[in-house]
Coordinates of C-alpha atoms and ligand atoms in Angstrom, one line a residue:
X1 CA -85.6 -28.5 25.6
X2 CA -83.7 -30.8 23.3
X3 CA -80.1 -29.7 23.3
X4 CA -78.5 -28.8 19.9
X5 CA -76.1 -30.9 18.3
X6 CA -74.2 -30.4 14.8
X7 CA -75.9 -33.4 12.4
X8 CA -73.4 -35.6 10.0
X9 CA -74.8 -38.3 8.2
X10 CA -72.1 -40.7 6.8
X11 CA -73.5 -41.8 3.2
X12 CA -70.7 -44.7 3.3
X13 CA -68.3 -46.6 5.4
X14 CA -65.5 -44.6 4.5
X15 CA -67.0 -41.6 4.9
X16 CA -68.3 -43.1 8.7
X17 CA -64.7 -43.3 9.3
X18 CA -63.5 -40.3 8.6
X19 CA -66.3 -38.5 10.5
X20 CA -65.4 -40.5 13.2
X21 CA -61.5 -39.7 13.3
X22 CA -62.5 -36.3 13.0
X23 CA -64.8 -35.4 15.8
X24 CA -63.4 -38.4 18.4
X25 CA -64.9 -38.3 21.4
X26 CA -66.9 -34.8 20.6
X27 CA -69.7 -37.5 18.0
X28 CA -72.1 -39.5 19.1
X29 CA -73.2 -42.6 16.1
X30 CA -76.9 -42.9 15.8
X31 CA -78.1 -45.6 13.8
X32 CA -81.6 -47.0 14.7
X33 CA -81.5 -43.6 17.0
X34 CA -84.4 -45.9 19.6
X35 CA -81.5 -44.6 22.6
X36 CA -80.2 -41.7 21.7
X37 CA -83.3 -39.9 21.0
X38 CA -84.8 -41.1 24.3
X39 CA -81.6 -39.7 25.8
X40 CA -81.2 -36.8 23.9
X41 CA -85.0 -35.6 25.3
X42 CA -83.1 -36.8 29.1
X43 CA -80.2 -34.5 28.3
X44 CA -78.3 -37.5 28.7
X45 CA -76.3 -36.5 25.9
X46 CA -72.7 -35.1 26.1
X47 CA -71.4 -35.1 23.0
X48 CA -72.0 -32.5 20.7
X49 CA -71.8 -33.7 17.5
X50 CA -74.4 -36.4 16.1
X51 CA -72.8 -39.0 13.4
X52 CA -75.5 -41.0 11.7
X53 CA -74.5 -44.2 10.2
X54 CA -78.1 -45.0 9.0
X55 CA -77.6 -44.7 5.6
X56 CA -74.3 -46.7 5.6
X57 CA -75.7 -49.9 3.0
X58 CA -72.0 -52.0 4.0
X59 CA -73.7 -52.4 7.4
X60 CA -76.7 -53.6 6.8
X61 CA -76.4 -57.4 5.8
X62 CA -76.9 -60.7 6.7
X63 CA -74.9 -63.6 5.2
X64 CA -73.8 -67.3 6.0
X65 CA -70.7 -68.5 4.3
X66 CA -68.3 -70.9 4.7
X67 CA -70.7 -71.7 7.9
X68 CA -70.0 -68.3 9.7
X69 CA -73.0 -66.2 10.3
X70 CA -72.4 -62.5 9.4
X71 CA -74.5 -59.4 10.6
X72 CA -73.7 -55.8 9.7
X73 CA -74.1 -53.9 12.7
X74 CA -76.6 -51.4 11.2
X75 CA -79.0 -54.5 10.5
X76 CA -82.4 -54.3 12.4
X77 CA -83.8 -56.6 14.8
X78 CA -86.7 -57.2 12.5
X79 CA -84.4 -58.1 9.6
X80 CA -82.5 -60.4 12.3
X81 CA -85.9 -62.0 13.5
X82 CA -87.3 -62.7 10.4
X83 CA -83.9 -63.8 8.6
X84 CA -84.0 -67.4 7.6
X85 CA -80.6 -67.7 8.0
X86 CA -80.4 -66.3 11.5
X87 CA -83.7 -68.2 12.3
X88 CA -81.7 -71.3 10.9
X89 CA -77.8 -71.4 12.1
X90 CA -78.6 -68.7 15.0
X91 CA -82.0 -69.8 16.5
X92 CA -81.5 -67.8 20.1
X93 CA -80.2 -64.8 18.4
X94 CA -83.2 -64.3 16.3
X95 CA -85.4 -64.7 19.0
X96 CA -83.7 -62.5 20.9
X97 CA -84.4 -59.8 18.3
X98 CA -88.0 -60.9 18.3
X99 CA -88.1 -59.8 22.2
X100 CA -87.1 -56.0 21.6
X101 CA -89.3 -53.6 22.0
X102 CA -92.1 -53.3 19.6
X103 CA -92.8 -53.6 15.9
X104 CA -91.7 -49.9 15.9
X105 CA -88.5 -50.7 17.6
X106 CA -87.5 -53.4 15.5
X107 CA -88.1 -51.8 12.6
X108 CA -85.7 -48.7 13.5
X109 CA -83.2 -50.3 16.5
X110 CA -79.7 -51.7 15.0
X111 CA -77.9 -55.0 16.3
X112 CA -75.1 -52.8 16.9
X113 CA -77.0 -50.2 18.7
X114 CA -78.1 -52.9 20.9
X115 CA -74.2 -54.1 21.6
X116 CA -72.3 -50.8 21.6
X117 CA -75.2 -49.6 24.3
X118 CA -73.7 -52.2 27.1
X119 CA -76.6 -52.0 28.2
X120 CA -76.6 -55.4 30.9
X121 CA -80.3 -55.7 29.6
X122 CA -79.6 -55.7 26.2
X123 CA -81.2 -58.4 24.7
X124 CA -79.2 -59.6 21.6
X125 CA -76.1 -59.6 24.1
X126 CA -77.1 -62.8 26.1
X127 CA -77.8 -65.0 22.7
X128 CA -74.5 -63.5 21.0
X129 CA -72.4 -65.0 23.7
X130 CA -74.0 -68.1 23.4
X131 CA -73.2 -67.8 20.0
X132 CA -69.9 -67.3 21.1
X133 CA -69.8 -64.8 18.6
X134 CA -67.5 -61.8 17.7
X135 CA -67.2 -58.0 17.1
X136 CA -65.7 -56.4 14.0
X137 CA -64.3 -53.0 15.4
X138 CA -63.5 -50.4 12.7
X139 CA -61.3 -47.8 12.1
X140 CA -59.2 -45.8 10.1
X141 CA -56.6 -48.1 11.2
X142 CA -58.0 -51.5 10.5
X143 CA -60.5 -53.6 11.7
X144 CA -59.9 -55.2 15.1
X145 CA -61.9 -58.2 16.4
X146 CA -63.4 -58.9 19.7
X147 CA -65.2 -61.9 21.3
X148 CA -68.9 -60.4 22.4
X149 CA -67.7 -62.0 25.9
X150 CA -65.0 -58.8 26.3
X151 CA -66.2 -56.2 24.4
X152 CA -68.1 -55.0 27.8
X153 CA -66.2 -53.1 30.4
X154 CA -68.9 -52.0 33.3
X155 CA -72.6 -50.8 32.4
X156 CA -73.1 -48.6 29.0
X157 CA -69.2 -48.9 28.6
X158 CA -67.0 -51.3 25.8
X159 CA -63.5 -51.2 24.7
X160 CA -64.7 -49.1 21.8
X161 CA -62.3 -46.1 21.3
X162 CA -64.0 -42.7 20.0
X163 CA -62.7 -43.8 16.2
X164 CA -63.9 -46.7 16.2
X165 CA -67.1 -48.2 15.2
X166 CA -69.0 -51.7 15.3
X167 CA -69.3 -53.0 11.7
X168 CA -70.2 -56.6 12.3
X169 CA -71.5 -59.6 14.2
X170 CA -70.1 -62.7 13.4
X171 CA -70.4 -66.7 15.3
X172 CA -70.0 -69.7 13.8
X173 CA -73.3 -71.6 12.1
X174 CA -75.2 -73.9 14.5
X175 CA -75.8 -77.0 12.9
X176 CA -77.2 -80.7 13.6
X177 CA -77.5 -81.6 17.6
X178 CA -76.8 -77.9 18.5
X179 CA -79.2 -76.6 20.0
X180 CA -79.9 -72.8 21.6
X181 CA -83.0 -70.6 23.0
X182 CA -83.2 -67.3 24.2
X183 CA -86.0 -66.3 27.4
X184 CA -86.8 -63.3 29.2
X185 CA -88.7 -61.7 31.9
X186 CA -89.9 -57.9 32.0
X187 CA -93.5 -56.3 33.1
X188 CA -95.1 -57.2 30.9
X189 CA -95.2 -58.9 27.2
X190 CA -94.1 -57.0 24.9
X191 CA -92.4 -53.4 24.9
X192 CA -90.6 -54.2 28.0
X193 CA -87.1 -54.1 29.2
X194 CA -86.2 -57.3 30.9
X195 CA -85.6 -57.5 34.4
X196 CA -84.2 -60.5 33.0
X197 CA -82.8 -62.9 30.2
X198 CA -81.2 -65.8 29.4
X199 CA -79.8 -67.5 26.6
X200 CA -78.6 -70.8 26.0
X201 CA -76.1 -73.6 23.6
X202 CA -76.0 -77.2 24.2
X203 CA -74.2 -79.3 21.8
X204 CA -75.8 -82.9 22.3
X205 CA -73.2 -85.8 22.0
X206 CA -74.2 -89.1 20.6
X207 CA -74.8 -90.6 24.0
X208 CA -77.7 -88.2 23.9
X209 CA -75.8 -86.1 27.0
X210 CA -75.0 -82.5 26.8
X211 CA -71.1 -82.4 25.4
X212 CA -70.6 -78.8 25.5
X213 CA -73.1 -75.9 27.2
X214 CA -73.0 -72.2 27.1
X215 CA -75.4 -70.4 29.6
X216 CA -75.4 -66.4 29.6
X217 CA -77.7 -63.9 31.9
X218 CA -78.6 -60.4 31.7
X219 CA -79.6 -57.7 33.7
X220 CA -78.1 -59.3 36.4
X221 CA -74.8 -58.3 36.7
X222 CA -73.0 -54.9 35.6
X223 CA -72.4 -56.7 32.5
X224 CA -74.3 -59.9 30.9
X225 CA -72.4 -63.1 32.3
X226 CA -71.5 -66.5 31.4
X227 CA -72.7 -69.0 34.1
X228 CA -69.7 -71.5 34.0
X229 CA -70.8 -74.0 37.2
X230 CA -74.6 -74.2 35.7
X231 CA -73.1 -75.1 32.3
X232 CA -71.2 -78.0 34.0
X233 CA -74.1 -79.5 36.0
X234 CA -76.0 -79.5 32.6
X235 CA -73.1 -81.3 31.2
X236 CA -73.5 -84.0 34.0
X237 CA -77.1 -84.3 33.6
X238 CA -78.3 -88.0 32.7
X239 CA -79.8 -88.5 29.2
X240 CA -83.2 -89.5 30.7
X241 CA -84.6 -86.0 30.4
X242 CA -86.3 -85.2 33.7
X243 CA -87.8 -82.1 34.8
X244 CA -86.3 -82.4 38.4
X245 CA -82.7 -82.8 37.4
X246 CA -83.2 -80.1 34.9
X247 CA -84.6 -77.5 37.8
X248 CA -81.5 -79.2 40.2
X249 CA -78.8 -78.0 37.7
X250 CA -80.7 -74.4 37.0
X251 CA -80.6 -73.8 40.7
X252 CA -76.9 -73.1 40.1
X253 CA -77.6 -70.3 38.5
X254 CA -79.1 -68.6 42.1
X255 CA -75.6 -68.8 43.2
X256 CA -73.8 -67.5 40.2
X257 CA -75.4 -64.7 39.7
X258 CA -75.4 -61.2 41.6
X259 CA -78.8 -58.8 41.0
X260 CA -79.8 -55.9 43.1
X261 CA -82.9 -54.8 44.0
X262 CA -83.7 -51.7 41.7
X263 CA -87.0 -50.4 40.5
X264 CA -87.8 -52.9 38.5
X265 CA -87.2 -56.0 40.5
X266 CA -86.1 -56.8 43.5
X267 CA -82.5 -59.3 43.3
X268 CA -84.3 -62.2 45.1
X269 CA -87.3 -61.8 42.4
X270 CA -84.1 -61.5 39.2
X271 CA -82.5 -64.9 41.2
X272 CA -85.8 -67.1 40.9
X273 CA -86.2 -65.1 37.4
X274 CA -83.0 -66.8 36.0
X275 CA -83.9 -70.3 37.0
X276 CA -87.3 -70.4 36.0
X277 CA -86.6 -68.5 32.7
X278 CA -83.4 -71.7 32.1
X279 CA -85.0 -75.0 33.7
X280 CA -88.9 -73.7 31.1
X281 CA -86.3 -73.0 28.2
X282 CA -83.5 -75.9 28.5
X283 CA -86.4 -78.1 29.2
X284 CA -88.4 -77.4 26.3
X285 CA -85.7 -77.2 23.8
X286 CA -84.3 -80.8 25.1
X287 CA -87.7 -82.4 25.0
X288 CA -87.8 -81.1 20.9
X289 CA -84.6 -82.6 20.1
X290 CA -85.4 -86.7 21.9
X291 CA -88.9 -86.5 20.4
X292 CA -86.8 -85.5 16.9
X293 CA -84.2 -88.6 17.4
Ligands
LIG1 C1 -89.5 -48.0 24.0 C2 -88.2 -48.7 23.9 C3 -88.2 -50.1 24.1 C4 -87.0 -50.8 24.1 N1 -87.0 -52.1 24.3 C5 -85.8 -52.8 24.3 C6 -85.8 -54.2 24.6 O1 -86.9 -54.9 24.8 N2 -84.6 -54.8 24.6 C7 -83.4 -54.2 24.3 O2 -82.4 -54.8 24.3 N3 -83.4 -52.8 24.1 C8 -84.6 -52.1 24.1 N4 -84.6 -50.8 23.8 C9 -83.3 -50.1 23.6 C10 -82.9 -49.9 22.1 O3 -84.0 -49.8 21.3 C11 -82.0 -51.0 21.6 O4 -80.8 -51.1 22.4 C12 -81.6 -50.8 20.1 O5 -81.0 -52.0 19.6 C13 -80.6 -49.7 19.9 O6 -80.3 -49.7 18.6 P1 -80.3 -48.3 17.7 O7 -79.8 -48.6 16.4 O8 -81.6 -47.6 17.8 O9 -79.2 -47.5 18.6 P2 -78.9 -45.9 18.6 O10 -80.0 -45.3 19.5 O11 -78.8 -45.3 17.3 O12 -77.5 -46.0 19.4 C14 -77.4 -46.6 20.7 C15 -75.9 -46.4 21.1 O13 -75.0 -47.2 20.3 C16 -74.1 -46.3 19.6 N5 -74.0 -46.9 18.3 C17 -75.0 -47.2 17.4 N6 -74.5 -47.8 16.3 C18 -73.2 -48.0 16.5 C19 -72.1 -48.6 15.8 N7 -72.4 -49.2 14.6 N8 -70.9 -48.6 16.3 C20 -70.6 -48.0 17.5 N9 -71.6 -47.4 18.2 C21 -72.8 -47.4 17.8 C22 -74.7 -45.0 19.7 O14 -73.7 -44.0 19.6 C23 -75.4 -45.0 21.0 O15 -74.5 -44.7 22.0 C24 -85.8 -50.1 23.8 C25 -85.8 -48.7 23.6 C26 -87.0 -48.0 23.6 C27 -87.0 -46.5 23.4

């Protein structure tokens, strides 16, 4: 049996807040409601109040401006995917969205459902480092901001405080020779939850090497991590593109990571996962950008 919970819906950001400050740690937010209902049916639910912020319009938005990408946390992975601006000056973030779920799930699951989760195989989470992107918090208070990189603490826990909310998603614009991709593994296709994923940045210098790289994994760790001693090897790599060197530098990424085995894949199986799913992606994505100069 579903347990019984008291039902707020928030009609506006204010109001959200409010709501918030007043039940604490006794609410729970829904917004796309894909994990809370599942967890709700698990009795996985403690608190007793439900707070929905789906029909708060100030969260749902996508802008660029003064070449900062902005996404209201209440914004859906379909409108992510499909957004020509995301598409544009966030390439690995809206293919990340693409990857959720299904149709269904995109249409209903928030960006910020997806982050506040902490879920290590959250999907947007990977590309959003990358991004090197960073949380709006808000409450009462103020707003607060957070790089994506430390808003996790340990699996399905953030610095969020029981007042607080996510509002927004925000990383600077990508622009000419930066480049970025997002991969993942799961069972199968579509409607899966990957045993792993992988995002990418490269910012290509004029000597055609990689200047700056940014290489994040998920479900592979506790949280998602940054692999530092893979990004350096891809900054050494030569600017002959070669398919050997590139699978020499994503070999890093064995030792920087830490799986376990669990009932979707075994931690040897999420090791090989991570190179493959960088040396296809980082390969592909440099072989686009020398065939475009
Ligand atoms: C069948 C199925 C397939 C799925 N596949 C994938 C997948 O491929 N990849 C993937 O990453 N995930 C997947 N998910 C998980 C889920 O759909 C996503 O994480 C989704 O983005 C959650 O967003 P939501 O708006 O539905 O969150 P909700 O269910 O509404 O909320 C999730 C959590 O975030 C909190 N929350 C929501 N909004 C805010 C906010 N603005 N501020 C603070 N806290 C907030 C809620 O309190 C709750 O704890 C799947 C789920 C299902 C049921």
């Amino acid at each position: 049996m579903i347990k019984e919970c008291e039902y707020h819906a928030a009609h506006d950001l204010k109001e959200a807040l409010e709501l918030a400050e007043q039940f604490g740690p006794r609410k729970r937010f829904l917004s796309g409601g894909t994990d809370v209902m599942v967890r709700l049916k698990e009795g996985l639910v403690k608190e007793d109040v439900l707070l929905d912020l789906s029909r708060v319009a100030e969260l749902r938005f996508i802008r660029e401006e003064s070449d900062v990408v902005r996404v209201g946390a209440g914004t859906t992975h379909m409108d992510i995917s499909t957004s020509p601006v995301v598409r544009q000056y966030g390439r690995a973030l809206a293919l990340a969205a693409s990857r959720v779920g299904s149709t269904q799930i995109r249409n209903m699951g928030t960006i910020g459902g997806n982050v506040a989760n902490a879920s290590p195989a959250g999907d947007t989470i990977p590309a959003l480092i990358v991004l090197d992107a960073v949380v709006s918090i808000v409450s009462r208070a103020g707003t607060r901001e957070v790089p994506v990189i430390d808003f996790f603490t340990g699996p399905g826990r953030s610095v969020l405080a029981p007042e607080e909310l996510v509002a927004e998603l925000h990383f600077p614009a990508t622009g000419p020779g930066e480049l970025t991709g997002f991969g993942k593994l799961g069972s199968r296709q579509a409607m899966t939850i990957s045993t792993a994923n992988m995002a990418f940045y490269f910012r290509i210098g004029k000597d055609r090497r990689i200047a700056e790289a940014r290489i994040a994994f998920g479900s592979v760790a506790p949280t998602v991590v940054r692999a530092r001693k893979t990004e350096q090897l891809f900054c050494q790599l030569s600017p002959v593109l070669s398919w050997d060197a590139i699978r020499v530098a994503a070999q890093m990424a064995w030792k920087e990571v830490a799986p376990i085995d669990d009932l979707r894949a075994t931690a040897v199986y999420r090791k090989e996962a991570v190179v493959g799913l960088l040396a296809e992606a980082a390969y592909e994505a440099l072989a686009s950008c020398w065939h475009e100069r």
